[in-house]
CSV table of C-alpha atoms in Angstrom, one decimal:
chain,number,residue,atom,x,y,z
A,1,GLY,CA,-2.6,14.9,-9.4
A,2,ALA,CA,-4.1,12.6,-6.8
A,3,GLY,CA,-2.5,9.1,-8.9
A,4,VAL,CA,-0.7,7.5,-11.8
A,5,SER,CA,-2.2,8.1,-15.2
A,6,GLN,CA,-1.7,6.0,-17.7
A,7,SER,CA,-2.7,6.2,-21.2
A,8,PRO,CA,-4.3,4.6,-23.3
A,9,ARG,CA,-6.2,2.3,-21.2
A,10,TYR,CA,-6.6,-0.2,-24.1
A,11,LYS,CA,-4.0,-0.5,-27.2
A,12,VAL,CA,-4.5,-3.1,-29.9
A,13,ALA,CA,-1.9,-2.9,-32.8
A,14,LYS,CA,-1.4,-4.9,-35.7
A,15,ARG,CA,2.0,-7.2,-35.4
A,16,GLY,CA,4.8,-4.4,-36.8
A,17,GLN,CA,3.2,-1.4,-35.5
A,18,ASP,CA,4.9,0.2,-33.0
A,19,VAL,CA,3.1,2.2,-30.3
A,20,ALA,CA,3.6,4.9,-27.6
A,21,LEU,CA,2.3,4.5,-24.1
A,22,ARG,CA,2.2,7.2,-21.5
A,23,CYS,CA,2.7,8.1,-17.5
A,24,ASP,CA,1.7,10.9,-15.6
A,25,PRO,CA,3.3,10.4,-12.0
A,26,ILE,CA,2.1,11.5,-9.1
A,27,SER,CA,3.5,15.0,-8.9
A,28,GLY,CA,6.5,15.4,-6.7
A,29,HIS,CA,7.5,11.7,-7.1
A,30,VAL,CA,10.9,11.8,-8.4
A,31,SER,CA,11.2,7.3,-9.1
A,32,LEU,CA,9.3,5.9,-11.9
A,33,PHE,CA,9.0,3.0,-13.0
A,34,TRP,CA,7.8,0.7,-15.5
A,35,TYR,CA,6.5,-3.2,-15.1
A,36,GLN,CA,5.0,-5.2,-17.5
A,37,GLN,CA,2.2,-8.1,-16.6
A,38,ALA,CA,0.9,-10.9,-18.6
A,39,LEU,CA,-2.2,-12.3,-18.0
A,40,GLY,CA,-2.0,-14.5,-14.8
A,41,GLN,CA,1.3,-12.7,-13.8
A,42,GLY,CA,3.0,-11.3,-11.6
A,43,PRO,CA,4.6,-7.5,-12.9
A,44,GLU,CA,8.0,-7.7,-13.8
A,45,PHE,CA,10.3,-5.2,-13.8
A,46,LEU,CA,11.0,-3.0,-17.0
A,47,THR,CA,12.7,0.1,-16.5
A,48,TYR,CA,13.3,2.5,-13.3
A,49,PHE,CA,14.1,6.5,-13.8
A,50,GLN,CA,15.3,8.9,-10.6
A,51,ASN,CA,14.5,12.1,-12.3
A,52,GLU,CA,15.0,12.3,-16.1
A,53,ALA,CA,17.8,9.7,-15.5
A,54,GLN,CA,17.2,6.3,-16.2
A,55,LEU,CA,19.3,4.6,-13.5
A,56,ASP,CA,18.4,0.9,-14.5
A,57,LYS,CA,16.6,-0.9,-18.2
A,58,SER,CA,17.7,-4.4,-17.1
A,59,GLY,CA,14.1,-5.9,-17.8
A,60,LEU,CA,13.7,-4.3,-21.3
A,61,PRO,CA,13.5,-7.4,-23.3
A,62,SER,CA,14.9,-5.8,-26.5
A,63,ASP,CA,15.9,-3.0,-28.2
A,64,ARG,CA,12.6,-2.9,-29.5
A,65,PHE,CA,11.4,-1.3,-26.2
A,66,PHE,CA,12.4,2.1,-25.4
A,67,ALA,CA,11.5,4.4,-22.4
A,68,GLU,CA,12.1,8.5,-21.9
A,69,ARG,CA,11.0,10.8,-19.3
A,70,PRO,CA,13.1,13.7,-21.0
A,71,GLU,CA,11.7,16.1,-18.2
A,72,GLY,CA,11.6,14.2,-15.0
A,73,SER,CA,7.9,14.1,-14.8
A,74,VAL,CA,5.9,12.5,-17.9
A,75,SER,CA,7.4,9.2,-19.2
A,76,THR,CA,6.4,7.2,-22.5
A,77,LEU,CA,7.2,3.4,-23.1
A,78,LYS,CA,7.9,3.0,-26.8
A,79,ILE,CA,7.5,-0.6,-28.5
A,80,GLN,CA,8.6,-0.8,-32.0
A,81,ARG,CA,7.8,-3.5,-34.7
A,82,THR,CA,6.0,-4.9,-32.0
A,83,GLN,CA,5.0,-8.7,-31.8
A,84,GLN,CA,2.1,-11.0,-30.5
A,85,GLU,CA,4.9,-11.6,-27.1
A,86,ASP,CA,4.7,-8.1,-26.7
A,87,SER,CA,0.4,-8.3,-25.4
A,88,ALA,CA,0.3,-7.8,-22.0
A,89,VAL,CA,-0.8,-5.2,-19.5
A,90,TYR,CA,1.9,-2.1,-19.2
A,91,LEU,CA,1.9,-0.9,-15.7
A,92,CYS,CA,3.8,2.6,-14.6
A,93,ALA,CA,4.2,3.3,-10.9
A,94,SER,CA,5.4,6.3,-9.2
A,95,SER,CA,7.4,6.6,-5.5
A,96,LEU,CA,8.9,9.2,-3.5
A,97,ARG,CA,12.5,9.5,-3.5
A,98,GLU,CA,13.7,9.4,0.0
A,99,ARG,CA,12.9,5.8,1.9
A,100,PRO,CA,10.4,7.4,4.7
A,101,ARG,CA,12.0,6.6,8.2
A,102,GLY,CA,11.6,2.6,8.7
A,103,GLY,CA,9.6,2.0,5.6
A,104,ALA,CA,9.8,0.7,2.0
A,105,ASN,CA,9.8,2.0,-1.1
A,106,VAL,CA,6.2,1.7,-1.4
A,107,LEU,CA,4.9,2.5,-5.4
A,108,THR,CA,2.0,3.7,-6.7
A,109,PHE,CA,0.6,2.3,-9.1
A,110,GLY,CA,-1.5,3.5,-12.3
A,111,ALA,CA,-4.3,1.3,-13.5
A,112,GLY,CA,-2.1,0.2,-16.5
A,113,SER,CA,-2.2,0.1,-20.7
A,114,ARG,CA,-3.4,-3.4,-22.1
A,115,LEU,CA,-1.5,-4.1,-25.1
A,116,THR,CA,-3.0,-6.5,-27.5
A,117,VAL,CA,-1.1,-7.3,-30.8
A,118,LEU,CA,-2.7,-9.1,-33.4
B,1,GLY,CA,17.9,-17.8,-9.6
B,2,GLU,CA,16.3,-15.4,-7.6
B,3,SER,CA,12.5,-15.3,-7.5
B,4,VAL,CA,9.8,-14.5,-4.6
B,5,GLY,CA,6.5,-16.8,-5.3
B,6,LEU,CA,3.3,-18.1,-3.5
B,7,HIS,CA,2.2,-21.6,-2.3
B,8,LEU,CA,-1.0,-21.5,-3.8
B,9,PRO,CA,-2.5,-20.0,-6.8
B,10,THR,CA,-6.3,-19.8,-5.7
B,11,LEU,CA,-7.5,-19.2,-2.0
B,12,SER,CA,-11.4,-19.1,-1.4
B,13,VAL,CA,-12.7,-18.1,2.2
B,14,GLN,CA,-16.2,-18.1,3.3
B,15,GLU,CA,-17.0,-14.2,4.2
B,16,GLY,CA,-16.2,-13.5,7.9
B,17,ASP,CA,-13.1,-16.1,8.3
B,18,ASN,CA,-9.9,-15.7,8.3
B,19,SER,CA,-7.7,-15.7,5.2
B,20,ILE,CA,-3.8,-16.8,5.5
B,21,ILE,CA,-2.1,-16.2,2.2
B,22,ASN,CA,1.4,-17.6,1.8
B,23,CYS,CA,4.7,-16.4,0.1
B,24,ALA,CA,8.6,-18.1,-0.2
B,25,TYR,CA,11.1,-16.2,-1.2
B,26,SER,CA,14.6,-17.1,-2.2
B,27,ASN,CA,16.9,-14.2,-1.5
B,28,SER,CA,17.8,-13.2,1.5
B,29,ALA,CA,19.3,-9.9,0.7
B,30,SER,CA,15.8,-8.0,1.3
B,31,ASP,CA,15.8,-4.9,3.1
B,32,TYR,CA,11.5,-5.1,3.2
B,33,PHE,CA,9.0,-7.3,1.5
B,34,ILE,CA,5.5,-5.9,0.6
B,35,TRP,CA,2.1,-6.8,0.3
B,36,TYR,CA,0.1,-5.2,-2.8
B,37,LYS,CA,-3.4,-6.3,-3.8
B,38,GLN,CA,-4.8,-6.1,-7.2
B,39,GLU,CA,-8.3,-5.9,-8.5
B,40,SER,CA,-9.1,-6.5,-11.7
B,41,GLY,CA,-8.9,-3.9,-14.4
B,42,LYS,CA,-6.8,-2.1,-12.2
B,43,GLY,CA,-2.8,-1.3,-10.9
B,44,PRO,CA,-1.5,-3.2,-7.5
B,45,GLN,CA,-2.4,-1.4,-4.2
B,46,PHE,CA,0.2,-1.0,-1.1
B,47,ILE,CA,-1.4,-2.9,1.5
B,48,ILE,CA,1.5,-3.6,4.1
B,49,ASP,CA,5.2,-4.0,4.6
B,50,ILE,CA,7.4,-5.4,7.2
B,51,ARG,CA,11.1,-4.9,7.8
B,52,SER,CA,13.9,-7.8,7.3
B,53,ASN,CA,14.8,-7.6,10.8
B,54,MET,CA,11.4,-7.9,12.0
B,55,ASP,CA,8.9,-11.2,12.2
B,56,LYS,CA,5.3,-9.8,12.3
B,57,ARG,CA,3.8,-6.6,11.7
B,58,GLN,CA,0.1,-5.9,12.3
B,59,GLY,CA,-2.0,-3.3,10.1
B,60,GLN,CA,-5.8,-2.9,10.0
B,61,ARG,CA,-7.4,-6.1,9.6
B,62,VAL,CA,-4.0,-7.6,8.4
B,63,THR,CA,-0.8,-8.9,9.6
B,64,VAL,CA,2.3,-9.8,8.0
B,65,LEU,CA,4.3,-12.9,9.5
B,66,LEU,CA,7.9,-13.1,8.4
B,67,ASN,CA,9.8,-16.5,8.9
B,68,LYS,CA,13.8,-15.6,7.9
B,69,THR,CA,14.6,-19.2,8.8
B,70,VAL,CA,12.5,-20.6,6.1
B,71,LYS,CA,12.4,-18.0,3.9
B,72,HIS,CA,8.5,-18.0,4.5
B,73,LEU,CA,6.0,-14.7,4.3
B,74,SER,CA,2.2,-14.6,5.2
B,75,LEU,CA,-0.5,-12.5,4.9
B,76,GLN,CA,-3.2,-12.7,7.3
B,77,ILE,CA,-6.4,-11.1,6.7
B,78,ALA,CA,-8.8,-11.2,9.5
B,79,ALA,CA,-12.9,-11.4,9.0
B,80,THR,CA,-12.7,-11.8,5.4
B,81,GLN,CA,-15.1,-9.2,3.3
B,82,PRO,CA,-16.3,-9.3,-0.5
B,83,GLY,CA,-13.9,-6.6,-0.6
B,84,ASP,CA,-11.0,-8.4,-0.2
B,85,SER,CA,-11.5,-10.5,-3.2
B,86,ALA,CA,-8.5,-9.6,-5.9
B,87,VAL,CA,-5.6,-11.3,-6.6
B,88,TYR,CA,-2.9,-10.6,-4.0
B,89,PHE,CA,0.9,-10.3,-4.3
B,90,CYS,CA,4.5,-10.1,-2.3
B,91,ALA,CA,6.9,-8.4,-3.7
B,92,GLU,CA,10.5,-8.3,-2.4
B,93,ASP,CA,12.3,-4.7,-1.7
B,94,ARG,CA,16.1,-4.3,-2.0
B,95,SER,CA,17.1,-0.7,-1.2
B,96,ASN,CA,20.1,-1.1,-3.4
B,97,THR,CA,18.6,-1.4,-6.6
B,98,GLY,CA,15.3,0.4,-6.7
B,99,LYS,CA,12.8,-1.8,-7.6
B,100,LEU,CA,10.7,-4.8,-6.6
B,101,ILE,CA,10.6,-8.0,-7.9
B,102,PHE,CA,7.0,-9.7,-7.6
B,103,GLY,CA,5.6,-13.4,-7.2
B,104,GLN,CA,3.3,-14.9,-9.0
B,105,GLY,CA,0.2,-14.1,-7.5
B,106,THR,CA,-2.9,-15.5,-5.2
B,107,THR,CA,-6.3,-15.2,-6.3
B,108,LEU,CA,-8.5,-14.9,-3.3
B,109,GLN,CA,-12.4,-15.5,-3.7
B,110,VAL,CA,-14.8,-14.5,-0.7
B,111,LYS,CA,-18.2,-16.1,-0.7
B,112,PRO,CA,-20.7,-14.9,1.0
Protein backbone atom coordinates (compact mmCIF):
# COMPACT_ATOMS: atom_id res chain seq x y z
CA GLY A 1 0.00 0.00 0.00
CA ALA A 2 0.86 3.65 -0.12
CA GLY A 3 1.54 3.94 3.59
CA VAL A 4 1.63 2.08 6.88
CA SER A 5 -1.86 1.11 7.95
CA GLN A 6 -2.83 0.41 11.54
CA SER A 7 -6.05 -0.91 13.02
CA PRO A 8 -8.00 -0.28 15.07
CA ARG A 9 -7.37 3.45 15.31
CA TYR A 10 -9.03 3.55 18.72
CA LYS A 11 -9.49 0.79 21.23
CA VAL A 12 -11.08 0.97 24.67
CA ALA A 13 -10.47 -2.04 26.88
CA LYS A 14 -11.46 -2.93 30.39
CA ARG A 15 -8.59 -3.71 32.72
CA GLY A 16 -7.70 -7.37 32.37
CA GLN A 17 -8.86 -7.73 28.78
CA ASP A 18 -6.58 -8.88 25.99
CA VAL A 19 -6.10 -6.65 22.93
CA ALA A 20 -4.57 -7.15 19.50
CA LEU A 21 -3.29 -4.31 17.33
CA ARG A 22 -2.58 -4.81 13.67
CA CYS A 23 -0.01 -3.23 11.37
CA ASP A 24 0.16 -3.42 7.58
CA PRO A 25 3.58 -2.08 6.53
CA ILE A 26 4.49 -0.58 3.18
CA SER A 27 4.74 -3.31 0.56
CA GLY A 28 8.34 -4.40 0.11
CA HIS A 29 9.54 -2.95 3.41
CA VAL A 30 11.51 -5.62 5.19
CA SER A 31 11.93 -3.98 8.60
CA LEU A 32 9.01 -3.33 10.94
CA PHE A 33 9.04 -1.56 14.27
CA TRP A 34 6.59 -1.07 17.13
CA TYR A 35 6.77 1.99 19.36
CA GLN A 36 4.72 3.06 22.37
CA GLN A 37 3.92 6.75 22.80
CA ALA A 38 2.49 7.95 26.09
CA LEU A 39 0.64 11.27 26.16
CA GLY A 40 3.04 14.17 25.80
CA GLN A 41 6.07 11.93 25.36
CA GLY A 42 8.28 10.79 22.53
CA PRO A 43 7.87 7.33 21.01
CA GLU A 44 9.55 4.54 22.99
CA PHE A 45 10.93 1.53 21.15
CA LEU A 46 9.20 -1.78 21.81
CA THR A 47 10.37 -4.31 19.22
CA TYR A 48 11.81 -4.76 15.74
CA PHE A 49 11.40 -7.34 12.98
CA GLN A 50 13.42 -8.03 9.90
CA ASN A 51 11.13 -10.12 7.71
CA GLU A 52 9.57 -12.65 10.10
CA ALA A 53 12.51 -12.62 12.51
CA GLN A 54 12.12 -10.64 15.71
CA LEU A 55 15.63 -9.23 16.09
CA ASP A 56 15.10 -7.02 19.11
CA LYS A 57 12.35 -7.15 21.74
CA SER A 58 14.25 -5.35 24.45
CA GLY A 59 11.65 -2.59 24.72
CA LEU A 60 8.66 -4.77 25.53
CA PRO A 61 7.70 -3.69 29.06
CA SER A 62 6.56 -7.07 30.35
CA ASP A 63 5.76 -10.61 29.30
CA ARG A 64 2.17 -9.44 28.78
CA PHE A 65 3.35 -7.87 25.53
CA PHE A 66 3.88 -10.10 22.53
CA ALA A 67 4.49 -9.27 18.87
CA GLU A 68 4.58 -11.43 15.81
CA ARG A 69 5.07 -11.15 12.08
CA PRO A 70 4.65 -14.72 10.88
CA GLU A 71 4.89 -14.17 7.12
CA GLY A 72 7.18 -11.17 7.13
CA SER A 73 4.49 -8.65 6.23
CA VAL A 74 1.54 -7.94 8.56
CA SER A 75 2.39 -7.71 12.23
CA THR A 76 0.27 -7.98 15.35
CA LEU A 77 1.05 -6.56 18.77
CA LYS A 78 -0.83 -8.38 21.49
CA ILE A 79 -1.24 -7.16 25.04
CA GLN A 80 -2.60 -9.61 27.57
CA ARG A 81 -4.40 -8.71 30.78
CA THR A 82 -4.25 -5.00 30.00
CA GLN A 83 -3.44 -2.54 32.79
CA GLN A 84 -4.15 1.18 32.99
CA GLU A 85 -0.47 1.98 32.45
CA ASP A 86 -0.74 0.33 29.03
CA SER A 87 -2.87 3.26 27.85
CA ALA A 88 -0.91 4.91 25.04
CA VAL A 89 -0.68 5.26 21.30
CA TYR A 90 1.00 2.28 19.69
CA LEU A 91 2.88 3.25 16.56
CA CYS A 92 4.02 0.90 13.84
CA ALA A 93 6.73 1.88 11.37
CA SER A 94 8.42 0.19 8.45
CA SER A 95 11.62 0.76 6.51
CA LEU A 96 13.66 -0.63 3.66
CA ARG A 97 16.19 -3.19 4.78
CA GLU A 98 19.09 -1.63 2.98
CA ARG A 99 20.20 1.81 4.05
CA PRO A 100 20.19 4.32 1.19
CA ARG A 101 23.70 5.40 0.30
CA GLY A 102 24.61 8.35 2.50
CA GLY A 103 21.30 8.31 4.33
CA ALA A 104 19.76 7.26 7.57
CA ASN A 105 17.40 4.39 8.22
CA VAL A 106 14.24 6.40 7.64
CA LEU A 107 11.10 5.01 9.20
CA THR A 108 7.62 5.55 7.79
CA PHE A 109 5.09 5.58 10.59
CA GLY A 110 1.44 4.70 10.64
CA ALA A 111 -1.11 6.92 12.38
CA GLY A 112 -1.09 4.69 15.44
CA SER A 113 -3.61 2.79 17.51
CA ARG A 114 -4.78 4.66 20.60
CA LEU A 115 -5.41 2.25 23.46
CA THR A 116 -7.36 3.37 26.51
CA VAL A 117 -7.59 0.95 29.40
CA LEU A 118 -10.35 1.70 31.90
CA GLY B 1 21.86 6.49 30.87
CA GLU B 2 21.59 7.36 27.22
CA SER B 3 19.02 9.94 26.24
CA VAL B 4 18.05 12.31 23.53
CA GLY B 5 16.27 15.32 24.92
CA LEU B 6 14.99 18.74 24.04
CA HIS B 7 15.63 22.05 25.76
CA LEU B 8 12.16 23.63 25.53
CA PRO B 9 8.77 21.90 25.57
CA THR B 10 6.91 24.67 23.66
CA LEU B 11 8.03 27.25 21.12
CA SER B 12 5.69 29.98 19.92
CA VAL B 13 6.63 32.00 16.83
CA GLN B 14 4.99 34.51 14.55
CA GLU B 15 4.09 33.40 11.05
CA GLY B 16 6.92 34.32 8.69
CA ASP B 17 9.59 34.29 11.38
CA ASN B 18 12.34 31.71 11.57
CA SER B 19 12.08 28.91 14.16
CA ILE B 20 14.90 27.16 15.94
CA ILE B 21 14.24 23.93 17.79
CA ASN B 22 17.01 22.49 19.91
CA CYS B 23 17.98 19.02 21.02
CA ALA B 24 20.69 17.70 23.32
CA TYR B 25 21.98 14.15 23.19
CA SER B 26 24.21 12.20 25.51
CA ASN B 27 25.39 9.23 23.43
CA SER B 28 28.13 9.89 20.87
CA ALA B 29 27.84 6.53 19.12
CA SER B 30 25.03 7.53 16.77
CA ASP B 31 25.54 7.35 13.03
CA TYR B 32 22.75 9.72 12.15
CA PHE B 33 20.43 12.18 13.79
CA ILE B 34 16.95 12.61 12.40
CA TRP B 35 14.20 15.15 12.86
CA TYR B 36 10.57 14.06 12.77
CA LYS B 37 7.40 16.14 12.75
CA GLN B 38 4.23 14.86 14.36
CA GLU B 39 0.88 16.51 13.75
CA SER B 40 -2.07 15.86 16.02
CA GLY B 41 -3.57 12.41 15.45
CA LYS B 42 -0.83 11.32 13.07
CA GLY B 43 2.37 9.35 13.25
CA PRO B 44 5.79 11.04 13.11
CA GLN B 45 6.88 12.16 9.65
CA PHE B 46 10.50 12.32 8.51
CA ILE B 47 11.83 15.83 7.90
CA ILE B 48 15.58 15.65 7.52
CA ASP B 49 18.58 13.69 8.72
CA ILE B 50 22.24 14.45 9.24
CA ARG B 51 25.16 12.07 9.38
CA SER B 52 27.33 12.27 12.46
CA ASN B 53 30.41 13.34 10.46
CA MET B 54 28.62 16.44 9.13
CA ASP B 55 27.88 19.72 10.90
CA LYS B 56 25.19 21.14 8.63
CA ARG B 57 22.61 19.93 6.17
CA GLN B 58 19.98 21.93 4.31
CA GLY B 59 16.63 20.91 2.96
CA GLN B 60 13.64 22.80 1.70
CA ARG B 61 13.10 25.60 4.25
CA VAL B 62 14.85 23.53 6.91
CA THR B 63 18.43 23.35 8.09
CA VAL B 64 19.86 20.97 10.65
CA LEU B 65 23.00 21.86 12.58
CA LEU B 66 25.07 19.37 14.54
CA ASN B 67 27.61 20.39 17.16
CA LYS B 68 29.36 17.26 18.36
CA THR B 69 31.58 19.15 20.78
CA VAL B 70 28.63 20.05 22.97
CA LYS B 71 26.37 17.21 21.76
CA HIS B 72 23.76 19.59 20.44
CA LEU B 73 21.42 19.38 17.47
CA SER B 74 19.12 22.06 16.10
CA LEU B 75 16.42 22.34 13.47
CA GLN B 76 15.93 25.69 11.81
CA ILE B 77 12.73 26.36 9.90
CA ALA B 78 12.74 29.39 7.64
CA ALA B 79 9.64 31.55 7.14
CA THR B 80 7.53 29.48 9.51
CA GLN B 81 4.01 28.77 8.26
CA PRO B 82 0.82 27.70 10.09
CA GLY B 83 1.24 24.23 8.59
CA ASP B 84 4.50 23.89 10.52
CA SER B 85 2.57 23.75 13.80
CA ALA B 86 3.31 20.32 15.26
CA VAL B 87 5.49 18.49 17.76
CA TYR B 88 9.07 18.08 16.61
CA PHE B 89 11.25 15.18 17.75
CA CYS B 90 14.92 14.57 17.30
CA ALA B 91 15.93 10.94 17.09
CA GLU B 92 19.19 9.08 17.28
CA ASP B 93 19.95 6.39 14.70
CA ARG B 94 22.62 3.80 15.33
CA SER B 95 23.11 1.44 12.42
CA ASN B 96 24.11 -1.51 14.56
CA THR B 97 20.82 -1.48 16.47
CA GLY B 98 18.29 -0.77 13.75
CA LYS B 99 16.11 1.31 16.06
CA LEU B 100 15.60 5.00 16.67
CA ILE B 101 15.78 6.62 20.09
CA PHE B 102 13.49 9.62 20.33
CA GLY B 103 13.64 12.70 22.52
CA GLN B 104 10.66 14.16 24.37
CA GLY B 105 9.57 16.64 21.69
CA THR B 106 9.04 20.38 21.28
CA THR B 107 5.65 21.77 20.41
CA LEU B 108 5.86 24.50 17.77
CA GLN B 109 2.96 26.96 17.74
CA VAL B 110 2.73 29.38 14.84
CA LYS B 111 0.77 32.56 15.48
CA PRO B 112 -0.94 34.20 12.49
